[in-house]
Coordinates of C-alpha atoms in Angstrom, one line a residue:
M948 CA 124.6 -35.2 103.5
K949 CA 124.7 -32.4 106.0
K950 CA 121.4 -30.1 105.3
T951 CA 118.4 -28.5 107.1
W952 CA 115.2 -29.7 105.4
S953 CA 113.8 -26.5 105.7
K954 CA 116.3 -24.9 103.6
V955 CA 115.7 -27.8 101.1
L956 CA 112.2 -27.4 101.2
A957 CA 112.4 -23.5 100.4
T958 CA 114.6 -24.3 97.6
V959 CA 112.0 -26.3 95.8
L960 CA 109.5 -23.8 96.6
V961 CA 111.3 -21.8 94.4
L962 CA 111.4 -23.7 91.5
A963 CA 107.8 -24.8 91.9
M964 CA 106.6 -21.0 91.8
V965 CA 109.0 -20.1 89.0
L966 CA 107.3 -22.8 87.1
C967 CA 103.9 -21.4 87.7
M968 CA 105.4 -17.6 86.3
P969 CA 103.2 -16.2 83.4
G970 CA 104.8 -15.7 80.5
F971 CA 108.4 -16.9 81.2
A972 CA 110.0 -19.9 80.1
A973 CA 112.5 -21.9 77.7
S974 CA 111.6 -22.9 74.5
V975 CA 110.9 -26.7 74.0
D976 CA 112.7 -28.4 71.5
T977 CA 110.6 -31.0 69.8
V978 CA 113.2 -33.2 68.4
D979 CA 114.4 -36.6 70.2
Y980 CA 117.6 -36.1 71.8
D981 CA 120.0 -38.5 71.9
A982 CA 120.8 -40.0 75.1
D983 CA 124.8 -40.0 74.7
H984 CA 124.5 -36.2 74.4
A985 CA 122.2 -36.2 76.4
A986 CA 86.4 -33.5 82.0
S987 CA 85.8 -33.2 85.8
A988 CA 84.9 -36.8 87.3
D989 CA 82.1 -34.7 89.2
E990 CA 80.4 -34.2 85.5
L991 CA 80.4 -37.8 84.8
T992 CA 77.7 -40.5 85.3
D993 CA 77.7 -44.1 84.6
A994 CA 75.6 -43.4 81.4
D995 CA 78.4 -41.4 80.0
L996 CA 80.9 -44.5 80.1
P997 CA 79.6 -46.1 76.7
E998 CA 80.3 -42.5 75.0
L999 CA 83.4 -41.9 76.4
L1000 CA 84.9 -45.2 75.6
S1001 CA 84.0 -45.2 71.8
A1002 CA 85.1 -41.5 71.8
S1003 CA 88.7 -42.5 72.1
G1004 CA 91.3 -44.3 70.3
N1005 CA 92.6 -45.6 73.4
H1006 CA 89.7 -46.8 75.4
Y1007 CA 91.0 -46.5 79.0
P1008 CA 91.0 -43.6 81.2
I1009 CA 93.9 -41.3 81.7
V1010 CA 95.1 -40.2 85.2
M1011 CA 97.5 -37.9 85.5
V1012 CA 99.7 -37.8 88.6
H1013 CA 101.5 -34.8 89.6
G1014 CA 104.7 -34.3 91.3
L1015 CA 106.5 -32.6 94.2
F1016 CA 104.6 -29.3 94.7
G1017 CA 102.0 -30.1 92.4
W1018 CA 98.4 -30.1 92.2
G1019 CA 95.3 -31.7 90.5
Q1020 CA 91.9 -30.8 89.3
R1021 CA 90.5 -31.1 93.1
D1022 CA 92.7 -28.1 93.9
K1023 CA 91.3 -24.4 93.6
I1024 CA 94.5 -23.4 92.3
F1025 CA 93.9 -25.9 88.9
S1026 CA 91.4 -23.6 87.6
I1027 CA 94.0 -20.4 88.0
M1028 CA 97.1 -22.5 87.0
P1029 CA 97.0 -25.8 85.5
Y1030 CA 99.7 -28.3 86.7
W1031 CA 99.4 -30.3 83.3
G1032 CA 99.8 -27.3 80.8
M1033 CA 100.6 -24.4 83.3
T1034 CA 100.8 -21.2 81.0
T1035 CA 100.1 -23.0 77.7
G1036 CA 96.6 -23.7 78.8
S1037 CA 95.0 -27.3 80.6
L1038 CA 96.4 -30.1 78.8
T1039 CA 93.8 -32.3 80.4
D1040 CA 91.1 -30.2 78.7
Y1041 CA 93.1 -30.3 75.4
L1042 CA 93.6 -34.2 75.5
S1043 CA 89.9 -34.5 76.5
A1044 CA 88.9 -32.6 73.5
K1045 CA 90.7 -35.1 71.5
G1046 CA 88.7 -37.9 72.7
Y1047 CA 90.8 -39.1 75.6
E1048 CA 89.1 -39.4 79.0
T1049 CA 91.8 -37.6 81.0
Y1050 CA 92.1 -36.8 84.9
A1051 CA 94.3 -34.7 87.0
A1052 CA 94.9 -36.3 90.2
S1053 CA 95.2 -34.4 93.7
V1054 CA 97.8 -36.0 96.2
G1055 CA 99.8 -34.5 98.9
P1056 CA 102.4 -32.2 97.4
L1057 CA 105.0 -32.6 100.1
S1058 CA 103.8 -36.5 101.4
S1059 CA 105.7 -39.5 101.0
A1060 CA 105.2 -41.9 98.0
W1061 CA 103.5 -44.5 100.4
D1062 CA 101.3 -41.6 101.5
R1063 CA 100.7 -40.2 98.1
A1064 CA 100.0 -43.7 97.0
C1065 CA 97.5 -44.1 99.4
E1066 CA 95.9 -40.8 99.0
L1067 CA 95.8 -41.6 95.1
Y1068 CA 93.9 -44.8 95.7
A1069 CA 91.3 -42.8 97.8
A1070 CA 91.2 -39.8 95.0
L1071 CA 90.5 -42.9 92.4
T1072 CA 87.8 -44.9 94.5
G1073 CA 86.4 -42.2 96.6
G1074 CA 86.7 -42.2 100.1
R1075 CA 89.5 -41.2 102.9
A1076 CA 92.9 -41.9 102.5
D1077 CA 94.2 -44.9 104.8
Y1078 CA 97.5 -45.2 105.5
G1079 CA 97.3 -48.3 107.2
I1080 CA 97.6 -49.0 111.1
A1081 CA 101.2 -50.0 110.7
H1082 CA 102.5 -47.3 108.8
A1083 CA 100.8 -44.8 110.8
R1084 CA 102.2 -46.0 114.0
R1085 CA 105.7 -46.3 112.4
F1086 CA 105.9 -42.7 111.6
G1087 CA 104.0 -41.5 114.3
H1088 CA 100.9 -39.8 112.1
A1089 CA 97.0 -40.5 112.0
R1090 CA 95.9 -43.6 110.1
F1091 CA 93.6 -41.4 107.8
G1092 CA 94.0 -38.2 105.9
T1093 CA 92.5 -36.4 103.1
A1094 CA 88.9 -37.2 102.2
Y1095 CA 87.6 -37.6 98.5
P1096 CA 84.0 -37.2 98.2
A1097 CA 83.5 -38.7 94.9
P1098 CA 85.8 -41.3 92.7
L1099 CA 88.0 -39.5 90.3
V1100 CA 87.4 -42.0 87.9
P1101 CA 83.8 -43.6 88.0
G1102 CA 83.7 -47.4 87.5
W1103 CA 87.5 -47.9 88.0
G1104 CA 88.2 -51.6 88.3
A1105 CA 89.3 -54.8 86.4
D1106 CA 86.6 -54.0 83.8
R1107 CA 87.8 -50.4 83.5
P1108 CA 91.6 -50.0 84.1
I1109 CA 93.4 -47.0 83.8
D1110 CA 96.7 -45.7 82.1
L1111 CA 98.7 -43.9 84.7
V1112 CA 101.0 -40.7 83.6
G1113 CA 103.3 -39.3 86.4
H1114 CA 105.5 -36.4 86.1
S1115 CA 108.3 -36.1 88.3
F1116 CA 107.6 -37.5 91.8
G1117 CA 104.2 -38.7 90.5
G1118 CA 106.2 -41.6 89.1
A1119 CA 107.3 -43.0 92.3
T1120 CA 103.5 -42.6 93.6
A1121 CA 102.1 -44.5 90.9
R1122 CA 105.0 -47.3 91.1
L1123 CA 103.8 -47.7 94.6
L1124 CA 100.2 -47.8 94.2
M1125 CA 100.6 -50.4 91.4
Q1126 CA 102.7 -52.7 94.0
L1127 CA 100.2 -52.4 96.3
L1128 CA 97.2 -53.1 94.0
A1129 CA 98.8 -56.1 92.9
H1130 CA 100.4 -57.7 96.1
G1131 CA 98.7 -55.3 99.1
C1132 CA 100.5 -55.3 102.3
P1133 CA 100.2 -58.2 104.6
E1134 CA 101.7 -56.3 107.3
E1135 CA 98.6 -53.9 107.1
V1136 CA 96.3 -56.4 106.9
Q1137 CA 97.5 -58.3 109.9
A1138 CA 97.6 -55.1 112.0
A1139 CA 94.2 -54.1 110.9
E1140 CA 92.9 -57.7 112.0
A1141 CA 95.0 -57.6 115.5
A1142 CA 93.0 -54.0 116.0
G1143 CA 89.6 -55.5 115.3
E1144 CA 89.3 -53.0 112.3
T1145 CA 88.6 -53.4 108.4
P1146 CA 92.1 -53.0 106.1
S1147 CA 91.9 -50.7 103.4
P1148 CA 91.2 -52.8 100.1
L1149 CA 94.6 -51.4 98.6
F1150 CA 96.2 -53.4 101.4
T1151 CA 94.4 -57.0 100.3
G1152 CA 96.1 -56.8 96.7
G1153 CA 94.7 -59.0 93.8
K1154 CA 94.1 -55.6 91.8
S1155 CA 97.0 -55.9 89.2
S1156 CA 94.6 -55.6 86.2
W1157 CA 93.1 -52.4 87.4
V1158 CA 96.1 -50.9 85.6
H1159 CA 96.7 -51.1 82.2
S1160 CA 99.9 -49.0 81.6
M1161 CA 102.3 -46.7 83.3
T1162 CA 104.3 -43.6 81.7
E1163 CA 106.4 -41.9 83.6
V1164 CA 108.1 -38.3 82.3
A1165 CA 111.3 -36.7 84.0
A1166 CA 110.8 -39.6 87.0
P1167 CA 113.6 -39.8 89.7
H1168 CA 113.1 -43.4 89.7
N1169 CA 116.2 -43.7 91.5
G1170 CA 116.7 -40.6 93.7
T1171 CA 118.3 -37.2 92.6
T1172 CA 121.8 -35.7 93.3
F1173 CA 120.0 -32.4 93.4
L1174 CA 119.2 -33.2 97.2
E1175 CA 122.7 -34.5 97.5
C1176 CA 124.5 -31.3 96.5
C1177 CA 122.1 -28.5 96.8
D1178 CA 123.7 -27.1 99.9
N1179 CA 124.8 -24.0 98.7
M1180 CA 121.9 -23.4 96.5
A1181 CA 119.7 -23.6 100.0
Q1182 CA 120.5 -20.2 101.5
F1183 CA 119.8 -18.4 98.6
A1184 CA 116.5 -20.0 98.1
A1185 CA 115.5 -19.2 101.8
E1186 CA 116.3 -15.6 101.1
A1187 CA 114.9 -15.4 97.9
S1188 CA 111.5 -17.3 98.4
T1189 CA 109.6 -14.3 99.4
A1190 CA 110.7 -11.8 97.2
M1191 CA 110.0 -14.6 94.3
A1192 CA 106.5 -15.4 95.8
K1193 CA 105.5 -11.2 95.5
L1194 CA 107.5 -10.7 92.3
L1195 CA 105.0 -13.9 90.8
G1196 CA 101.7 -12.8 92.9
I1197 CA 101.7 -16.3 94.8
S1198 CA 102.0 -14.6 98.0
D1199 CA 98.6 -13.2 97.5
F1200 CA 97.1 -16.6 96.8
K1201 CA 94.8 -17.7 99.7
G1202 CA 92.9 -20.6 100.2
V1203 CA 93.7 -22.0 96.7
Y1204 CA 96.4 -24.5 97.4
D1205 CA 96.5 -27.5 99.8
F1206 CA 99.6 -29.1 101.2
Q1207 CA 97.2 -32.1 102.1
L1208 CA 98.9 -33.0 105.5
E1209 CA 95.9 -33.7 107.5
Q1210 CA 97.6 -36.8 109.2
F1211 CA 100.1 -34.9 110.6
G1212 CA 97.2 -32.4 112.1
F1213 CA 98.3 -29.6 109.6
Y1214 CA 95.1 -28.0 108.1
R1215 CA 94.8 -25.4 105.6
K1216 CA 93.4 -22.1 106.6
D1217 CA 91.1 -20.0 104.1
G1218 CA 92.3 -16.8 104.7
E1219 CA 96.1 -18.0 104.9
T1220 CA 98.6 -17.5 101.8
V1221 CA 100.7 -19.8 100.3
L1222 CA 103.9 -18.5 102.0
E1223 CA 102.1 -18.6 105.6
A1224 CA 100.8 -22.1 105.3
L1225 CA 104.2 -23.1 104.0
D1226 CA 105.8 -21.1 107.2
R1227 CA 103.5 -23.3 109.3
V1228 CA 104.9 -26.4 107.7
L1229 CA 108.5 -25.8 108.0
H1230 CA 108.0 -24.8 111.8
S1231 CA 105.8 -27.9 112.6
D1232 CA 107.5 -31.2 113.3
F1233 CA 106.1 -32.6 109.6
L1234 CA 109.8 -33.2 108.6
S1235 CA 111.0 -34.8 112.0
H1236 CA 108.6 -37.8 111.0
N1237 CA 111.0 -38.9 108.1
D1238 CA 108.0 -39.8 106.2
N1239 CA 108.1 -37.2 103.5
V1240 CA 109.0 -36.5 100.0
F1241 CA 112.3 -35.4 100.6
R1242 CA 113.7 -38.4 102.1
D1243 CA 112.1 -40.4 99.5
L1244 CA 113.8 -38.6 96.9
T1245 CA 117.4 -39.3 98.1
I1246 CA 119.2 -42.1 96.4
D1247 CA 119.3 -44.4 99.2
R1248 CA 115.9 -44.3 100.1
A1249 CA 114.9 -44.1 96.7
L1250 CA 116.7 -47.4 96.1
E1251 CA 115.2 -48.9 99.2
L1252 CA 111.7 -48.5 97.7
N1253 CA 112.5 -49.8 94.5
D1254 CA 113.9 -53.0 96.4
D1255 CA 110.2 -53.3 97.0
I1256 CA 108.2 -52.6 94.1
E1257 CA 108.2 -55.3 91.2
I1258 CA 107.4 -55.0 87.7
Q1259 CA 104.1 -56.1 86.8
P1260 CA 103.8 -58.7 84.1
N1261 CA 100.4 -57.3 82.8
V1262 CA 101.4 -53.8 83.0
Y1263 CA 102.8 -51.5 80.1
Y1264 CA 105.5 -49.3 81.4
F1265 CA 107.1 -46.2 79.4
S1266 CA 109.9 -43.7 80.7
Y1267 CA 110.7 -40.7 79.0
A1268 CA 113.9 -38.9 80.4
G1269 CA 115.2 -35.4 79.7
D1270 CA 118.8 -34.0 79.4
K1271 CA 119.7 -30.3 78.7
T1272 CA 123.1 -30.5 79.4
R1273 CA 126.2 -30.7 77.1
Q1274 CA 129.7 -31.8 76.9
S1275 CA 132.6 -29.6 76.4
S1276 CA 134.8 -30.7 73.7
A1277 CA 137.8 -29.1 75.7
T1278 CA 137.3 -30.3 79.0
G1279 CA 135.0 -33.4 78.8
E1280 CA 132.7 -32.0 81.4
R1281 CA 128.9 -31.3 81.2
T1282 CA 127.4 -27.9 81.8
S1283 CA 123.9 -26.6 81.2
A1284 CA 122.8 -26.3 77.6
V1285 CA 122.2 -22.8 76.5
D1286 CA 118.4 -23.3 76.1
M1287 CA 117.9 -24.3 79.7
T1288 CA 115.6 -22.3 81.8
P1289 CA 117.7 -19.8 83.6
L1290 CA 116.8 -20.8 87.1
F1291 CA 117.6 -24.6 86.6
V1292 CA 121.1 -23.5 85.6
P1293 CA 123.2 -23.5 88.7
F1294 CA 121.2 -26.6 89.9
A1295 CA 122.1 -28.6 86.7
N1296 CA 126.0 -27.2 86.7
R1297 CA 126.3 -28.4 90.6
M1298 CA 124.7 -31.8 89.5
C1299 CA 127.1 -32.1 86.3
S1300 CA 130.1 -31.9 88.5
Y1301 CA 128.7 -34.1 91.3
Y1302 CA 130.4 -37.4 90.5
D1303 CA 133.0 -39.7 92.1
Q1304 CA 131.0 -39.5 95.4
T1305 CA 129.4 -42.1 97.5
T1306 CA 125.9 -41.8 99.4
A1307 CA 125.7 -42.6 103.0
G1308 CA 124.0 -46.0 102.2
G1309 CA 127.5 -47.2 99.9
F1310 CA 126.1 -46.4 96.6
R1311 CA 128.5 -45.1 94.1
I1312 CA 127.3 -42.0 92.0
D1313 CA 129.6 -42.0 88.8
K1314 CA 130.1 -39.8 86.1
T1315 CA 126.7 -41.3 84.3
W1316 CA 125.0 -39.4 86.7
A1317 CA 126.1 -36.2 85.3
P1318 CA 123.2 -35.4 82.4
N1319 CA 120.3 -33.8 83.9
D1320 CA 117.4 -31.7 83.5
G1321 CA 118.1 -29.2 86.1
L1322 CA 116.2 -31.5 88.8
V1323 CA 116.5 -35.0 87.9
N1324 CA 119.5 -37.1 86.4
T1325 CA 119.1 -38.2 83.4
V1326 CA 119.8 -41.9 84.2
S1327 CA 117.6 -42.1 87.3
A1328 CA 114.7 -41.1 84.8
L1329 CA 115.2 -44.3 82.4
Y1330 CA 114.1 -47.2 84.8
P1331 CA 114.1 -48.0 88.1
T1332 CA 117.2 -50.0 89.6
D1333 CA 117.2 -52.0 92.9
S1334 CA 120.0 -51.3 95.6
A1335 CA 122.4 -53.4 93.5
G1336 CA 121.8 -51.5 90.2
R1337 CA 119.8 -54.1 88.7
C1338 CA 116.6 -53.7 86.5
L1339 CA 114.9 -56.9 86.5
T1340 CA 111.7 -58.7 85.7
K1341 CA 110.1 -61.2 87.9
S1342 CA 112.0 -64.0 86.0
G1343 CA 115.3 -62.5 86.3
Q1344 CA 115.5 -61.1 82.6
T1345 CA 116.5 -57.6 81.8
G1346 CA 113.8 -55.2 82.5
Y1347 CA 113.8 -52.8 80.0
I1348 CA 114.2 -52.3 76.1
Q1349 CA 115.8 -49.1 74.6
Q1350 CA 112.8 -48.1 72.2
D1351 CA 113.5 -45.8 69.3
G1352 CA 110.0 -44.2 69.2
Y1353 CA 109.6 -44.6 65.5
S1354 CA 110.2 -48.2 63.6
N1355 CA 109.2 -50.0 66.5
V1356 CA 105.8 -49.8 68.2
N1357 CA 105.4 -53.2 69.2
Y1358 CA 105.6 -52.3 72.7
Q1359 CA 106.1 -54.9 75.4
P1360 CA 104.3 -55.4 78.8
G1361 CA 105.9 -56.3 81.5
V1362 CA 109.4 -54.3 80.8
W1363 CA 110.0 -51.2 80.9
N1364 CA 109.9 -49.3 77.3
V1365 CA 112.3 -46.7 77.4
M1366 CA 111.9 -43.8 75.2
P1367 CA 114.7 -41.7 73.6
V1368 CA 115.9 -39.3 75.9
R1369 CA 114.6 -35.7 75.0
H1370 CA 116.3 -32.1 75.1
Y1371 CA 114.0 -31.1 78.0
D1372 CA 114.5 -29.5 81.2
H1373 CA 112.3 -30.5 83.8
G1374 CA 109.8 -27.8 83.6
N1375 CA 109.3 -28.3 79.9
F1376 CA 107.5 -31.6 80.3
I1377 CA 104.7 -29.7 81.9
A1378 CA 105.1 -26.6 79.7
G1379 CA 106.7 -24.4 82.5
M1380 CA 108.0 -20.9 81.8
P1381 CA 107.1 -20.5 78.2
V1382 CA 109.0 -17.2 76.4
P1383 CA 106.6 -14.8 75.4
D1384 CA 107.6 -14.6 71.8
L1385 CA 107.8 -18.3 71.7
A1386 CA 104.6 -19.0 73.3
S1387 CA 102.8 -20.6 70.4
Q1388 CA 105.7 -23.1 69.5
S1389 CA 105.8 -24.2 73.3
V1390 CA 102.0 -24.7 73.3
T1391 CA 102.8 -26.9 70.1
A1392 CA 105.6 -28.5 71.4
L1393 CA 103.8 -29.7 74.6
R1394 CA 100.9 -30.9 72.8
Q1395 CA 102.6 -33.0 70.1
F1396 CA 104.7 -34.6 72.9
Y1397 CA 101.4 -35.7 74.8
L1398 CA 99.9 -36.6 71.6
S1399 CA 102.7 -39.0 70.8
L1400 CA 102.3 -40.5 74.3
M1401 CA 98.8 -41.1 73.6
D1402 CA 99.4 -42.9 70.5
N1403 CA 101.8 -45.0 72.4
L1404 CA 99.0 -46.1 74.6
S1405 CA 96.5 -46.8 71.9
H1406 CA 99.1 -49.0 70.2
V1407 CA 99.2 -51.2 73.2
S1408 CA 95.1 -50.6 73.9
A1409 CA 94.7 -51.9 70.1
A1410 CA 96.9 -54.8 70.3
S1411 CA 95.4 -55.5 73.5
G1412 CA 92.9 -58.2 72.3
L1413 CA 93.0 -62.0 72.2
P1414 CA 91.8 -64.5 69.5
F1415 CA 89.9 -67.1 71.8
T1416 CA 86.1 -67.0 71.4
D1417 CA 86.4 -68.8 74.9
V1418 CA 88.0 -66.0 76.8
A1419 CA 85.6 -63.1 77.4
A1420 CA 86.9 -59.5 78.0
D1421 CA 84.7 -59.5 81.4
R1422 CA 86.3 -63.2 82.5
W1423 CA 88.1 -62.7 85.7
S1424 CA 91.4 -64.5 84.5
Y1425 CA 91.3 -62.3 81.2
T1426 CA 94.0 -60.0 82.2
Y1427 CA 96.1 -63.0 83.0
I1428 CA 95.7 -65.0 80.0
K1429 CA 96.5 -62.0 77.5
Q1430 CA 99.7 -61.0 79.5
M1431 CA 101.0 -64.7 78.9
Y1432 CA 99.7 -65.2 75.4
D1433 CA 101.2 -61.3 74.6
A1434 CA 104.3 -62.6 76.2
G1435 CA 104.6 -65.7 74.2
V1436 CA 104.3 -67.9 77.1
V1437 CA 101.1 -69.8 76.4
S1438 CA 99.1 -70.3 73.2
G1439 CA 95.5 -71.8 72.4
M1440 CA 94.4 -75.1 72.2
T1441 CA 93.2 -74.2 68.7
P1442 CA 93.7 -71.1 66.9
T1443 CA 90.1 -69.4 68.5
T1444 CA 89.8 -71.5 71.5
F1445 CA 92.2 -71.2 75.0
E1446 CA 90.1 -73.9 77.2
P1447 CA 90.9 -71.4 80.4
A1448 CA 89.0 -74.3 82.5
G1449 CA 90.6 -77.0 81.3
D1450 CA 93.4 -79.0 83.2
V1451 CA 96.8 -78.2 82.6
T1452 CA 98.9 -81.4 81.8
R1453 CA 102.6 -81.7 83.0
A1454 CA 103.9 -81.2 79.4
Q1455 CA 101.9 -78.0 79.2
F1456 CA 103.2 -76.5 82.3
V1457 CA 107.0 -77.0 81.7
T1458 CA 106.4 -75.5 78.1
M1459 CA 104.8 -72.5 79.9
L1460 CA 108.1 -72.1 82.2
A1461 CA 110.3 -72.6 79.0
G1462 CA 108.3 -69.6 77.6
L1463 CA 108.4 -67.4 80.7
A1464 CA 112.5 -68.0 80.8
K1465 CA 112.4 -67.4 76.7
A1466 CA 114.6 -70.5 76.9
D1467 CA 116.6 -71.9 73.8
V1468 CA 114.9 -75.5 74.1
S1469 CA 116.9 -77.0 71.0
K1470 CA 119.9 -77.0 73.0
Y1471 CA 119.2 -79.8 75.3
P1472 CA 119.6 -83.5 74.6
A1473 CA 117.0 -86.3 75.2
T1474 CA 116.1 -87.5 78.4
S1475 CA 116.0 -90.8 80.1
F1476 CA 112.2 -90.5 80.5
R1477 CA 110.6 -93.7 78.5
D1478 CA 107.6 -91.6 78.0
V1479 CA 108.9 -88.4 76.1
P1480 CA 109.9 -89.9 72.8
E1481 CA 112.5 -87.6 70.8
G1482 CA 109.7 -86.7 68.4
A1483 CA 107.0 -85.5 70.6
W1484 CA 106.2 -81.6 70.8
Y1485 CA 106.9 -81.4 74.5
A1486 CA 110.1 -83.3 74.5
P1487 CA 112.7 -80.5 74.1
Y1488 CA 110.7 -78.6 77.1
V1489 CA 110.8 -81.6 79.2
N1490 CA 114.5 -82.0 78.4
W1491 CA 115.0 -78.2 79.2
A1492 CA 113.0 -78.7 82.5
L1493 CA 115.0 -81.4 83.8
A1494 CA 118.4 -80.3 82.8
N1495 CA 117.8 -77.1 84.7
G1496 CA 116.4 -78.8 87.8
I1497 CA 113.0 -77.9 87.4
V1498 CA 111.8 -81.2 87.6
S1499 CA 112.4 -84.6 88.5
G1500 CA 109.6 -86.7 86.8
T1501 CA 107.1 -89.2 88.4
S1502 CA 109.6 -91.5 88.8
A1503 CA 113.2 -92.3 87.6
V1504 CA 112.3 -93.5 84.1
T1505 CA 108.9 -91.5 83.7
F1506 CA 107.7 -87.9 83.2
S1507 CA 103.8 -88.5 82.7
P1508 CA 103.8 -85.5 80.2
D1509 CA 100.0 -86.2 79.6
A1510 CA 98.7 -86.2 83.1
S1511 CA 96.9 -83.6 84.7
I1512 CA 99.4 -81.6 86.8
T1513 CA 98.7 -81.5 90.8
R1514 CA 98.7 -78.1 92.5
Q1515 CA 101.5 -79.0 94.9
D1516 CA 103.3 -80.4 91.7
M1517 CA 102.8 -77.2 90.0
A1518 CA 104.0 -75.6 93.0
V1519 CA 107.1 -77.5 93.4
M1520 CA 108.3 -76.8 90.0
L1521 CA 107.4 -72.9 90.1
Y1522 CA 109.5 -73.1 93.3
S1523 CA 112.2 -74.7 91.6
Y1524 CA 111.9 -72.3 88.5
T1525 CA 112.5 -69.4 90.9
Q1526 CA 115.4 -71.1 92.7
R1527 CA 117.2 -71.9 89.3
F1528 CA 116.8 -68.3 87.9
Q1529 CA 117.3 -66.2 90.8
V1530 CA 113.6 -64.8 91.1
H1531 CA 113.4 -62.7 94.3
L1532 CA 110.2 -63.9 96.3
Q1533 CA 109.3 -61.3 98.9
Q1534 CA 108.1 -62.9 102.2
Q1535 CA 105.6 -62.1 104.2
P1536 CA 103.6 -63.4 107.1
V1537 CA 100.3 -65.3 106.0
K1538 CA 97.8 -67.7 107.7
P1539 CA 98.5 -71.4 106.8
F1540 CA 96.3 -72.8 104.5
T1541 CA 93.6 -74.9 106.3
D1542 CA 94.7 -78.2 105.0
A1543 CA 98.4 -77.5 105.3
G1544 CA 98.8 -81.0 107.0
S1545 CA 98.0 -82.9 104.2
I1546 CA 100.5 -81.2 101.6
A1547 CA 103.4 -83.9 100.7
A1548 CA 106.7 -83.3 102.5
Y1549 CA 108.3 -82.9 99.4
A1550 CA 106.0 -79.9 98.3
Q1551 CA 105.9 -78.3 101.9
I1552 CA 108.9 -75.6 101.3
A1553 CA 107.4 -74.7 97.8
V1554 CA 103.7 -74.1 99.0
Q1555 CA 104.8 -72.1 101.9
T1556 CA 107.4 -70.2 100.1
L1557 CA 105.2 -69.2 97.3
Q1558 CA 102.2 -68.6 99.5
R1559 CA 104.2 -66.0 101.6
A1560 CA 105.0 -64.5 98.3
G1561 CA 101.5 -63.7 97.2
V1562 CA 102.2 -66.4 94.2
I1563 CA 99.4 -68.6 95.6
S1564 CA 96.7 -67.9 97.5
G1565 CA 94.6 -71.0 97.6
M1566 CA 91.2 -71.7 97.5
P1567 CA 88.0 -69.6 98.8
D1568 CA 88.0 -71.7 101.8
G1569 CA 91.3 -71.0 102.9
S1570 CA 92.5 -74.7 101.8
F1571 CA 94.9 -75.3 99.1
Q1572 CA 93.9 -78.7 97.9
P1573 CA 97.4 -80.0 97.1
Y1574 CA 95.9 -83.1 95.2
G1575 CA 93.5 -81.0 93.1
T1576 CA 94.3 -80.2 89.4
A1577 CA 95.3 -76.9 88.2
T1578 CA 93.4 -75.2 85.1
R1579 CA 95.1 -73.3 82.3
E1580 CA 93.8 -69.9 83.8
Q1581 CA 95.1 -70.6 87.4
A1582 CA 98.4 -71.5 85.7
C1583 CA 98.4 -68.3 83.7
T1584 CA 97.4 -66.2 87.1
M1585 CA 100.3 -68.0 89.0
L1586 CA 102.8 -67.2 86.5
C1587 CA 102.0 -63.4 86.2
M1588 CA 102.6 -63.3 89.9
L1589 CA 106.1 -64.4 89.6

């Protein structure tokens, strides 16, 4: 793909500026489209939290993450032109008035997914963005960047998780943040320890319960062919950007837009216009660092990122894609719809005809990539796939469910709930460019869309309770138990008790594994284990586990179903499960357990592999205690980590 990044950058700038044009836009159709056709944080205190929690049907704070060239409530331009809602009025203010605690995050408009994820964490917690020693060294920029003086969401944590909503590249930002929260980055932890520094808490992981849900609208999960085929548009954009900025009045904006590139030595100048600042970016070495949004939006790089981002079993995922193209009955080819925003039309048509191509990395772009919203291919916005084109859960199951958005609101965590494709172009999702005589319809359409989105979040929040009186909402394991209970993997010891600190028996654990695999255990015959009678409740599960090579018994003829499972035997079963069902276990360097020498030989590989994958972390003193027993809540935690 041959092009100059500065021209691509200028192309997208034109689109971003036109999205902000007052009084000009295509109307938004609120009818769901067939996929085949296509309150400020500074004003809040801890005393406000009970009132906020009780005011909303969805009791979790909502954090909206902007896309390429976007901005949030921290930026001065937000009070002039809010990114969320644009010319129809502030969407965050509207949702807050409806009782939803809503925030608009500010991250680097041109930064890479990694840098933006680190900035989003800093914005949420307060502090300076820490990109990590290893990452900064690899890409040749400073370790620290933008400083956020106060937390965007007061009290954010396991007891007060958030609902993330990302538009466009905000989707990749949110997904990478989630991955780091859950699993951290051992490479960065080791680099910090080697340098005698303290790593960012983001890189230590163990925070998967800090996010309740993730909703992504028009997100290029798998990249976009816009960057693969926009060469003919680049020259036009370079020549038209200055004229367009003057037409929109953006060229006069001074000190209201921050590119947030401090890590590259680029700082905003108060007396500098947006175009003057952009010119400095284009003539700096920013793009040569290969750590920017444009690289991450290519298909090859997006799939590379996806390979390392897992679906978290305790998080609810929603995706909304747009398609404003139509298929010709005469030629069978797709073109832009008549009501697409005019500026997107040439880009949409070029993307419609860009197929039967192969990327530099060998990914084949077929005709399913033709439908698009003017900037993002519809197929890319449905759900993320890995470089092999798969969307899988940690257990190897299909990682998405096509929802109709109406009759079925029993949304599942740990899987992408794909909502019906809408007849929207890329700007319609944030109310870009409303036509003057249809402005009121545009306002209504946008607000109805986001209220329906909030309704989804309310459904999954209302269903988030547990029936067990011995699992309090503030218990450390609550999120893990809830996730496994919601997924049908575990059940209580009685209808109202779970016994989280009770030992797990061997029979109970193989039952959990069968539930995780969604196995039909009725198909497996009786085993030769003498202590597993045919009528026992656990017999089908033990039989399934033996037939699939997950267990081998405590002897040739015994399984010991009622015995408490040891920690090393649990590791062996977990490892055998991952091998049988091809669960990918990413390996990172870790410090060996202090008692690694006492682990039985048959369990060594299993324990080491699961430790390097972050599935098991051992005891607070650094030991593993292989012959100790595991509790029911510990079992739920480890299953969530698969």
